[in-house]
Coordinates of N, CA and C in Angstrom, one line a residue:
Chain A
X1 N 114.2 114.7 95.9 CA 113.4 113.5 95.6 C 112.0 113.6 96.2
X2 N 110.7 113.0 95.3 CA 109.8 112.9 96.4 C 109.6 112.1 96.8
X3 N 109.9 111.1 96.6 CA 110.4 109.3 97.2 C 108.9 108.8 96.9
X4 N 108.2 108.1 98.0 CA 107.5 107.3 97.6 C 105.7 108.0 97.2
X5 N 105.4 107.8 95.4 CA 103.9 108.8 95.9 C 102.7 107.9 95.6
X6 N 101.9 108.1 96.0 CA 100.7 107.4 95.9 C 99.3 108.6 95.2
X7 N 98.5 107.7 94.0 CA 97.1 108.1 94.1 C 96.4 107.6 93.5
X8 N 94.8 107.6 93.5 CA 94.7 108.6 94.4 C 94.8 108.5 96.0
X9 N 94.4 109.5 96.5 CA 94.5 109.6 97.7 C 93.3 109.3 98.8
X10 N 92.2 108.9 98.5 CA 90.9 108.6 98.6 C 89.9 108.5 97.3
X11 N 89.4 107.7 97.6 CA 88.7 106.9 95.9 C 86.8 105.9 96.9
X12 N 86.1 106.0 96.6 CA 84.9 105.4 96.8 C 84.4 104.4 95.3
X13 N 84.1 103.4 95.8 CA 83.6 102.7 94.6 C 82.8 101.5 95.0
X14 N 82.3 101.2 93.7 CA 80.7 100.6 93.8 C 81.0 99.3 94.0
X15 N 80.8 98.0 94.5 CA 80.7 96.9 94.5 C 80.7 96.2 93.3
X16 N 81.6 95.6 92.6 CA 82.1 95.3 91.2 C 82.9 96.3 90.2
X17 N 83.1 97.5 90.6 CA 84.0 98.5 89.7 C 85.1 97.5 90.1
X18 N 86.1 98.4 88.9 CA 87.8 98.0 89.1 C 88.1 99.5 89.2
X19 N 89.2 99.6 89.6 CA 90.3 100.8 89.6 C 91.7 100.1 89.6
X20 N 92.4 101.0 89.2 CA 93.9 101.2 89.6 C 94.8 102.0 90.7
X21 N 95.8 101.5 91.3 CA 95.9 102.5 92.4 C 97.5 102.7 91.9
X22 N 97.6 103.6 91.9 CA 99.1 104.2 91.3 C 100.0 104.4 92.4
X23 N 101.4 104.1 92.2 CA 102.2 103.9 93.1 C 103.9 104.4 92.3
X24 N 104.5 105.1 92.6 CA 105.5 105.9 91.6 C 106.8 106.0 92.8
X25 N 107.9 105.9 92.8 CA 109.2 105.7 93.3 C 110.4 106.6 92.7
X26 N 110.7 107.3 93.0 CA 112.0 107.9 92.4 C 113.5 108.3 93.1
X27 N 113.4 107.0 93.4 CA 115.0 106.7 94.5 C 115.4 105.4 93.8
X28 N 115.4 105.1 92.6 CA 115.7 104.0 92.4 C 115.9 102.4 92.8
X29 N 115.0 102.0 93.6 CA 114.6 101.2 94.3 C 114.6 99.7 93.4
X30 N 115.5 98.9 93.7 CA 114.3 97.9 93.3 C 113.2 96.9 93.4
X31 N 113.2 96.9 94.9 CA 112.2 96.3 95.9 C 110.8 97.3 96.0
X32 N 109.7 97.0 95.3 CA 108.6 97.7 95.8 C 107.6 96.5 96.4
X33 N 106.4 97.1 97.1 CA 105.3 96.5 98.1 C 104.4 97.4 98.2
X34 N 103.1 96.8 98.0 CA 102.1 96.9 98.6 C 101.2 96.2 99.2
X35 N 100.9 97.0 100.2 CA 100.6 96.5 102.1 C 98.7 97.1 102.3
X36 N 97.9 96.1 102.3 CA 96.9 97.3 103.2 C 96.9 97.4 104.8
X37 N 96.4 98.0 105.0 CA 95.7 97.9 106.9 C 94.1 98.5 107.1
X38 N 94.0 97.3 107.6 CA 92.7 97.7 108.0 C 92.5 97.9 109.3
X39 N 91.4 98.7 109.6 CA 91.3 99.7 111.0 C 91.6 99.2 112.0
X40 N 92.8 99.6 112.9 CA 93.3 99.4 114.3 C 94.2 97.8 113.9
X41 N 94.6 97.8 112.6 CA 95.3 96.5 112.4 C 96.9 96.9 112.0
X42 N 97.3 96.1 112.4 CA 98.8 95.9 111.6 C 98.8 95.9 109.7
X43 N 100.1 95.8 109.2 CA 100.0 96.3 107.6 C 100.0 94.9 107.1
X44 N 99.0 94.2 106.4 CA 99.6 92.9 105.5 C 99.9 93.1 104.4
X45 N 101.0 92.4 103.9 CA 101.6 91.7 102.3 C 100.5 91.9 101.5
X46 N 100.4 92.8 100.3 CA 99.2 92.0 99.2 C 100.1 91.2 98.0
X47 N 101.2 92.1 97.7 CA 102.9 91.7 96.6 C 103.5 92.5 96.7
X48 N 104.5 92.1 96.1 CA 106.3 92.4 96.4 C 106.7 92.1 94.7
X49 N 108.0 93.1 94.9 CA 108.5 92.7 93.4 C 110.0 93.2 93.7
X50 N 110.4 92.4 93.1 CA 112.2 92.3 93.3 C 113.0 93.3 92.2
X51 N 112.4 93.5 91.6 CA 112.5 94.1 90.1 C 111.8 94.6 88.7
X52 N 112.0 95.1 87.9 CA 111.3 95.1 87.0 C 111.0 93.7 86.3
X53 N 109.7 93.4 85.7 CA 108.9 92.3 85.1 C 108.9 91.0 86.2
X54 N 109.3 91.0 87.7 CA 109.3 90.3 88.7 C 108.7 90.7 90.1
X55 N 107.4 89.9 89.6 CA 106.4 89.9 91.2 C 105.7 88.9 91.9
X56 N 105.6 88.8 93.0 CA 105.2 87.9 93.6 C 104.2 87.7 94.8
X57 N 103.3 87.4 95.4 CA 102.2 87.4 95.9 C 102.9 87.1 97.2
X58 N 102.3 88.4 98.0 CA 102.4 88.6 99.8 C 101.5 87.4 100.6
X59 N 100.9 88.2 101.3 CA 100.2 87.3 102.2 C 98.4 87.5 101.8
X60 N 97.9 88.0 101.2 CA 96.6 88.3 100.7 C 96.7 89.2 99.4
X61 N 97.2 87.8 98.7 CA 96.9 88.4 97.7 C 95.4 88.8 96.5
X62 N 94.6 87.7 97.0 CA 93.5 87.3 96.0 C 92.4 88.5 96.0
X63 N 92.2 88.7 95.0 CA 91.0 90.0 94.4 C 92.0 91.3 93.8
X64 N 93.5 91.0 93.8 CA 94.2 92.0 93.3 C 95.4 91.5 92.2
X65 N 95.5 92.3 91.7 CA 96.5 92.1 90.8 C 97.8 93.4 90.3
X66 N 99.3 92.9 89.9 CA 100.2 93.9 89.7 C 100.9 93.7 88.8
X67 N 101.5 94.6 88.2 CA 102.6 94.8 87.1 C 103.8 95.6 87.5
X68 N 105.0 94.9 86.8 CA 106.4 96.2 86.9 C 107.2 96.2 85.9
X69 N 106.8 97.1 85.0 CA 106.9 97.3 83.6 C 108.3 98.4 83.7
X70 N 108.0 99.0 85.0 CA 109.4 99.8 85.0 C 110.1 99.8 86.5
X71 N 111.0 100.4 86.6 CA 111.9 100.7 88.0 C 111.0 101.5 88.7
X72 N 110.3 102.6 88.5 CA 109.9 103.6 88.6 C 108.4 103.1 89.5
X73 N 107.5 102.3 88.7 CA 105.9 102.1 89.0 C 106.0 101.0 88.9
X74 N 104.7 100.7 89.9 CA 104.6 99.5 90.7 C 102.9 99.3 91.2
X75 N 101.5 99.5 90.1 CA 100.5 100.1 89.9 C 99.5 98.2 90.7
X76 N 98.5 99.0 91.6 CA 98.0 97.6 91.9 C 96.5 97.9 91.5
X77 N 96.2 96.5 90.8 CA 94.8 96.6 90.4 C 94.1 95.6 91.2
X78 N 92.7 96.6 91.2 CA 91.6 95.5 92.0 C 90.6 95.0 91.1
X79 N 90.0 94.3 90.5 CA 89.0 93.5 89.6 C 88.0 93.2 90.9
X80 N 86.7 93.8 90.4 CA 85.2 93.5 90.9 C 85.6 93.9 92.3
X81 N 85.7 94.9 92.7 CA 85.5 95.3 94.3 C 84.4 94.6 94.6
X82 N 85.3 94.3 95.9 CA 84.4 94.2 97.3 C 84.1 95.1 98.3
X83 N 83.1 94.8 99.2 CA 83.5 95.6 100.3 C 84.3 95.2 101.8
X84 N 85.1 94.0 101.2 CA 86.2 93.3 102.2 C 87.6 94.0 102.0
X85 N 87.5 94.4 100.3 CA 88.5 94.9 100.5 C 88.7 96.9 100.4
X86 N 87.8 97.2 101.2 CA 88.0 98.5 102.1 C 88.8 98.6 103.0
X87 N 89.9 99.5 103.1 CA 91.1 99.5 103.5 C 91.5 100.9 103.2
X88 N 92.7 101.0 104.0 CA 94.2 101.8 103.1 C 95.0 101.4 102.8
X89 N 95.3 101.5 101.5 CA 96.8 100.9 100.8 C 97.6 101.8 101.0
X90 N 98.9 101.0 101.1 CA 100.6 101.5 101.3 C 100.9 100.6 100.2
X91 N 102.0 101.8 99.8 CA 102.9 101.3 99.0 C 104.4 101.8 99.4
X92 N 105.4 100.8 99.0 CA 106.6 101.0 99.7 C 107.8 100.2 98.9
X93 N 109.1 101.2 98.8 CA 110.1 100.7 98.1 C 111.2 100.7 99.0
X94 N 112.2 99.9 98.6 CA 113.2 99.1 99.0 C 114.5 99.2 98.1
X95 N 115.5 99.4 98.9 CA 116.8 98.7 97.9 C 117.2 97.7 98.9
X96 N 117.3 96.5 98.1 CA 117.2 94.9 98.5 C 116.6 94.5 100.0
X97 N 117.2 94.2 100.7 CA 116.5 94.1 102.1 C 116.4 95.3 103.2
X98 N 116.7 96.4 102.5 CA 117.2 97.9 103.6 C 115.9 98.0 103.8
X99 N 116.1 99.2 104.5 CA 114.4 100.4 104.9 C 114.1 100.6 103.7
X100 N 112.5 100.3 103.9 CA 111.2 100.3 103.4 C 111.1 101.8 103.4
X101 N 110.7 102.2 102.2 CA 109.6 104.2 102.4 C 109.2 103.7 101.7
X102 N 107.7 104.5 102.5 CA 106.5 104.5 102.4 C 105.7 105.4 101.6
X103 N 104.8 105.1 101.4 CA 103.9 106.6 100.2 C 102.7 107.4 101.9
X104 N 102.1 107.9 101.1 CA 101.6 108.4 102.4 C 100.2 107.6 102.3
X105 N 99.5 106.7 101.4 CA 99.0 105.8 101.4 C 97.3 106.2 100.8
X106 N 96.8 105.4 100.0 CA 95.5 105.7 99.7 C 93.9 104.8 100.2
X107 N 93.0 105.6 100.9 CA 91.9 105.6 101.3 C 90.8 104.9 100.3
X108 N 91.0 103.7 100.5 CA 89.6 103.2 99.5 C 88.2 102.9 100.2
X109 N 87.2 103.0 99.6 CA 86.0 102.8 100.4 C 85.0 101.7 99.5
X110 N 84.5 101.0 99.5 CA 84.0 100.0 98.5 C 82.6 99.9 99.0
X111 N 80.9 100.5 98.6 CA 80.2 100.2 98.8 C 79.2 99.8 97.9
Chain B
X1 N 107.8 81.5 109.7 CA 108.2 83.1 110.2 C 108.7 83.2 111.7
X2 N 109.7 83.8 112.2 CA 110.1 84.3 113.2 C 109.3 85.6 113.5
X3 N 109.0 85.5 114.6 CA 107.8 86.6 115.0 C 108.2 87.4 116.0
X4 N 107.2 88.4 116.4 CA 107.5 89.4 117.7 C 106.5 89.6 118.2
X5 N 106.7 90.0 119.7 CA 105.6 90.2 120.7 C 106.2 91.4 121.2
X6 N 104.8 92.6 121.8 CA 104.9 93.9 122.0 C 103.6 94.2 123.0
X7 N 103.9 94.7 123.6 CA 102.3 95.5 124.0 C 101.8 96.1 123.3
X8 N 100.5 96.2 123.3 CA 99.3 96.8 122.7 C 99.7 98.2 122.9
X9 N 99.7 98.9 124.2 CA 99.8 100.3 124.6 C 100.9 100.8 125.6
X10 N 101.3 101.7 125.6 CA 102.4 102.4 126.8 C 102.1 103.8 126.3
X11 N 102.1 104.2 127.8 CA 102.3 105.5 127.9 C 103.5 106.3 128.6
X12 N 103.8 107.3 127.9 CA 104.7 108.6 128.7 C 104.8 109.6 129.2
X13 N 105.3 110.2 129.8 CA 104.9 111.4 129.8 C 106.3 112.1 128.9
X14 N 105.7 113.7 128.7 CA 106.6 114.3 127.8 C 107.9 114.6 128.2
X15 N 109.0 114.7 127.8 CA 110.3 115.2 127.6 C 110.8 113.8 128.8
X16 N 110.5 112.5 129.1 CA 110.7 111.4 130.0 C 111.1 110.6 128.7
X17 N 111.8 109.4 129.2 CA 112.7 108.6 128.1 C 111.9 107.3 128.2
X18 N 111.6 107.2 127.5 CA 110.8 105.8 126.8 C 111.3 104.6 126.5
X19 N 111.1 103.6 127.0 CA 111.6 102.2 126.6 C 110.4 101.3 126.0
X20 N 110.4 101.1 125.1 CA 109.9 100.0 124.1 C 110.1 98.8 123.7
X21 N 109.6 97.7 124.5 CA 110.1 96.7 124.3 C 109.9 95.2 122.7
X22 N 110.5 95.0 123.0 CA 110.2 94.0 122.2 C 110.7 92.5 122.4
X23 N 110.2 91.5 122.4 CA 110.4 90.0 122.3 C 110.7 89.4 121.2
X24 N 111.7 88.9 120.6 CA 111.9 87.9 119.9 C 112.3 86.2 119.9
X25 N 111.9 85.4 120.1 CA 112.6 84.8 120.8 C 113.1 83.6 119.9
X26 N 112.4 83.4 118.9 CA 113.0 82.8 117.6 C 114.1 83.2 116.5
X27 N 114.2 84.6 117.2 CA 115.1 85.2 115.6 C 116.4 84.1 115.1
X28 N 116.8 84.4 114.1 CA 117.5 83.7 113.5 C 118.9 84.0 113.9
X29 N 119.9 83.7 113.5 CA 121.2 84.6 113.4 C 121.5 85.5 112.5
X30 N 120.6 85.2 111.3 CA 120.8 86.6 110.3 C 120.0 87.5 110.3
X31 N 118.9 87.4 111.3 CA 117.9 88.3 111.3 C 118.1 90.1 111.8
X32 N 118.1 91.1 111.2 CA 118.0 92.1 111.6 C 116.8 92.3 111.9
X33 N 116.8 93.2 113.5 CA 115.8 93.9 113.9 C 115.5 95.5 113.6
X34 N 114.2 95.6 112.9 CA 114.1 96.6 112.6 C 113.3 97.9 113.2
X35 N 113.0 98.8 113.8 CA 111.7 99.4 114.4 C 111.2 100.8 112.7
X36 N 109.9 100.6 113.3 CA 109.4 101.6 112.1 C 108.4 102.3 113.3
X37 N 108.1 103.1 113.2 CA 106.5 104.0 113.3 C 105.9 104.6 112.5
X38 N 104.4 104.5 113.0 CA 103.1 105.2 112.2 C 102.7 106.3 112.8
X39 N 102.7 107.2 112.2 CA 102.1 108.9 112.7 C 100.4 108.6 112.3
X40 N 100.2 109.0 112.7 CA 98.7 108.8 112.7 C 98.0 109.8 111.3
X41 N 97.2 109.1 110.6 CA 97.0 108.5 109.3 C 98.2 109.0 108.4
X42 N 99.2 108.4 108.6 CA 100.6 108.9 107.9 C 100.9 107.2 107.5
X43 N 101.8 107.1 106.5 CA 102.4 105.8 105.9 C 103.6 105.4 107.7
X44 N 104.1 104.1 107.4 CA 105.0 103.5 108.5 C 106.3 104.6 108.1
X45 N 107.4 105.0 108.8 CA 108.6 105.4 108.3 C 109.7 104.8 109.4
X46 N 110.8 104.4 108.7 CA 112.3 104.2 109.3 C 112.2 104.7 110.3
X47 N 112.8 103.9 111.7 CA 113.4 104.3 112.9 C 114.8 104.1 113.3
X48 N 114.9 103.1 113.2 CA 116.3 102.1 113.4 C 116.7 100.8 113.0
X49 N 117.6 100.1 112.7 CA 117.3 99.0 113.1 C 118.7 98.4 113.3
X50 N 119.1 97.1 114.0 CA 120.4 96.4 114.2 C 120.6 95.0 113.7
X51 N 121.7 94.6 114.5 CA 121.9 92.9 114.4 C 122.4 92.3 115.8
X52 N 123.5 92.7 116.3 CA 123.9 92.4 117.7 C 124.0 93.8 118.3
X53 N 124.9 94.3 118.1 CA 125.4 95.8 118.8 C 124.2 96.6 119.0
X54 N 124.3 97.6 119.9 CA 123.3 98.7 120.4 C 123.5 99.9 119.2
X55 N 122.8 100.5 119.0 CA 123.0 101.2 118.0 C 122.0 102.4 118.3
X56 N 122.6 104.0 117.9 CA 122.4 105.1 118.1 C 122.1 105.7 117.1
X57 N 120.9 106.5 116.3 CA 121.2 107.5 115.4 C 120.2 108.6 115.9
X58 N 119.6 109.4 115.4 CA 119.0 110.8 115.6 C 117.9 110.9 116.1
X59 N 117.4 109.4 115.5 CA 115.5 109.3 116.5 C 115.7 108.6 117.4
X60 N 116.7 107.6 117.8 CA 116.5 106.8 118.8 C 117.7 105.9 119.5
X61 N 117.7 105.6 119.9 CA 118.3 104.0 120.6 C 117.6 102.9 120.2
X62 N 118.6 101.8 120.3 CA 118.1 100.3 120.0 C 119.6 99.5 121.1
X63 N 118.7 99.3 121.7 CA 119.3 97.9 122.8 C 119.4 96.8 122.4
X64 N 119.9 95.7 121.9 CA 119.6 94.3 121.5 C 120.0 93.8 123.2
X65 N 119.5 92.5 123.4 CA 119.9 91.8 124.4 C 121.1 90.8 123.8
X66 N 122.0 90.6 124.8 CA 123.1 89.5 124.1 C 122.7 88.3 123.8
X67 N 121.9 87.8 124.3 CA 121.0 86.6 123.2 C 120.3 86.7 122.4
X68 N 119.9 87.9 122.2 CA 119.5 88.7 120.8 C 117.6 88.4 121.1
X69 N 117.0 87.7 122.0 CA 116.0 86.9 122.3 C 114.9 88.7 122.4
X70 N 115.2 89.3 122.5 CA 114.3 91.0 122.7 C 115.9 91.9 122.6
X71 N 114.6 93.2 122.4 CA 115.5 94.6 122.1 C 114.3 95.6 122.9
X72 N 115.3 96.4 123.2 CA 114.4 98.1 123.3 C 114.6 99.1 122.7
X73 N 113.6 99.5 122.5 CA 113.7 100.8 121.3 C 113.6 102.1 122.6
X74 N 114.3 103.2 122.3 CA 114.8 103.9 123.7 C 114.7 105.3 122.9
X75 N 113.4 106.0 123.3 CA 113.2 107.1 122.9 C 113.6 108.3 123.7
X76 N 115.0 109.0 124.0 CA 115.3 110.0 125.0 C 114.5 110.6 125.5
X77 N 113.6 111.6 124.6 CA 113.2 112.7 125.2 C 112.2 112.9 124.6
X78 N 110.8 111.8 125.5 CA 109.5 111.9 124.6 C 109.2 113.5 123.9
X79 N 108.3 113.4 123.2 CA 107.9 114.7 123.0 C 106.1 114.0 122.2
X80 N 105.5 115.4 122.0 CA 104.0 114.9 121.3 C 104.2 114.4 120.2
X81 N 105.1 114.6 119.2 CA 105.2 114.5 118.1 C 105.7 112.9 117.6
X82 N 105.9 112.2 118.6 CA 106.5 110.8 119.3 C 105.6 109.9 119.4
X83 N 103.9 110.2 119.6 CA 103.2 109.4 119.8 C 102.3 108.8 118.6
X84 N 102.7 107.7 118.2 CA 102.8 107.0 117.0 C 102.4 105.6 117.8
X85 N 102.2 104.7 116.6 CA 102.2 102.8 116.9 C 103.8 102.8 116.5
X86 N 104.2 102.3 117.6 CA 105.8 101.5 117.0 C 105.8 99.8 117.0
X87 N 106.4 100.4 115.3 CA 106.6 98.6 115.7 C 107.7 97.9 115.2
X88 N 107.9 96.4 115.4 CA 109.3 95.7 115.9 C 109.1 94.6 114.5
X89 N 110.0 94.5 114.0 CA 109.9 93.7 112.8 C 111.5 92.9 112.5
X90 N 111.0 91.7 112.2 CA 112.6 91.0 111.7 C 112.5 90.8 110.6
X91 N 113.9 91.2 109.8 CA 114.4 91.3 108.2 C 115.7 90.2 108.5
X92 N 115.5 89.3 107.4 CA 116.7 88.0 107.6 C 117.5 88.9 106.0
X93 N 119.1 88.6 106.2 CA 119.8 89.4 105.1 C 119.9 88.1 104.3
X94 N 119.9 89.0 102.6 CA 120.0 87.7 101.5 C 118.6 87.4 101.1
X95 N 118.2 87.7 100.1 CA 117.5 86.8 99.4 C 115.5 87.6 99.6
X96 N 114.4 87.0 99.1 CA 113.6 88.2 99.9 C 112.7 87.1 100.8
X97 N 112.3 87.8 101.8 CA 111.8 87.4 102.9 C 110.5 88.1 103.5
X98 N 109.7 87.3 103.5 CA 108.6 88.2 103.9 C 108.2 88.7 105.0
X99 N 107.8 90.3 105.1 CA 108.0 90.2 106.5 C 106.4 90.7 106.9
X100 N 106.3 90.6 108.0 CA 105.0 90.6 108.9 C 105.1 91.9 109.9
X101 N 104.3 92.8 109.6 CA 104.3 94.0 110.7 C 102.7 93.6 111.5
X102 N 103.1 93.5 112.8 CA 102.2 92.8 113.9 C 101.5 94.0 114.1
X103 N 100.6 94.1 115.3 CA 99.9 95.3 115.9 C 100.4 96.3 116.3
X104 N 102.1 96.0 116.8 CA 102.7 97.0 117.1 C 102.1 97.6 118.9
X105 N 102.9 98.6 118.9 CA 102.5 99.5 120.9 C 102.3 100.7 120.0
X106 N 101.3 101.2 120.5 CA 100.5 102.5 120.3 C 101.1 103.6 121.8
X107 N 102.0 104.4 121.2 CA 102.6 104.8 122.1 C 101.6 106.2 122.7
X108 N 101.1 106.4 123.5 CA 100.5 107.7 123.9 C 101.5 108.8 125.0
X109 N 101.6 110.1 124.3 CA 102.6 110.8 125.2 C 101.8 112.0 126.0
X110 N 101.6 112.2 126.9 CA 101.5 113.3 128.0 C 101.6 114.0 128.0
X111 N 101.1 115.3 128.0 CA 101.4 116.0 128.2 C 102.0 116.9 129.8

């Protein structure tokens, strides 16, 4: 299995781009999350999804948005970057409340 | 939210057994405690985690106290590869629950 993968893996972008940040699971999970952390900080909630076509908003969620169209992907979009939301994103699956695995996480930079 | 308190920092020295504390003092009765660590710029990964009983597997120890009010995470036989942020998190069973990973203890090991 490669369990949890993330990309890209570093990405730079301009103040108002959008991207997508890909997030892929192959342990059949059906608890996925994505988490950022920002420097020297603990991980916050951005959403959570319990299942496929079921998601729901973490603890900051605003300036992002998500879909779960399958078991599998769990893809988080940003509309109009900022540079507030420079960060590293995690992504992370779950079967129901058990241990979380993690991706090895992607490096955004927003200038 | 039922929360946790940790130190910021501890240090070890190498092949010396490590106790990592944690406070809880609100948990619930269904609350599982969980520990994760961060390798440095690596995603969080599984450490342990319980509900009342002490509990043993390959990376660690976990102490709960019998009022369940703190636990220690009990790392035998530091080594370099050990020095990570750990951190202390409660998961309530049933249903989904959000959970909050704090600042965590930034463990530094000696050489």
């Amino acid at each position: 299995n490669a369990g949890v993968t993330q990309t890209p893996k570093f990405r730079i972008l301009k103040i108002g781009q959008s991207m997508t940040l890909q997030c892929t699971q192959d342990m059949n999970h059906n608890y996925m999350y994505w988490y950022r952390q920002d420097p020297g900080m603990g991980l916050k909630l951005i959403y959570y999804s319990v299942g496929a076509g079921i998601t729901d908003k973490g603890e900051v969620p605003n300036g992002y948005n998500v879909s779960r169209s399958t078991t599998e992907d769990f893809p988080l979009r940003l509309e109009l970057a900022a540079p507030s939301q420079t960060s590293v994103y995690f992504c992370a699956s779950g079967r129901h409340q058990e241990t979380q695995y993690f991706g090895p996480g992607t490096r955004l930079l927003v200038l | 939210d039922a929360k946790t308190t940790q130190p910021n920092s501890m240090e070890s020295n190498e092949e010396e057994p490590v106790h990592l504390p944690c406070n809880h003092s609100t948990i619930s009765g269904t609350d599982y405690i969980h520990w994760y660590r961060q390798l440095p710029s690596q995603g969080p990964e599984y450490v342990i985690h319980g509900l009342t009983s002490n509990v043993n597997n390959r990376m660690a120890s976990l102490a709960i106290a019998e009022d369940r009010k703190s636990s220690t995470l009990i790392l035998h036989r530091a080594t370099l590869r050990d020095a990570a942020v750990y951190y202390c998190i409660l998961r309530a069973s049933g249903g989904y629950q959000k959970v909050t990973f704090g600042t965590g203890t930034k463990l530094q090991v000696i050489p």
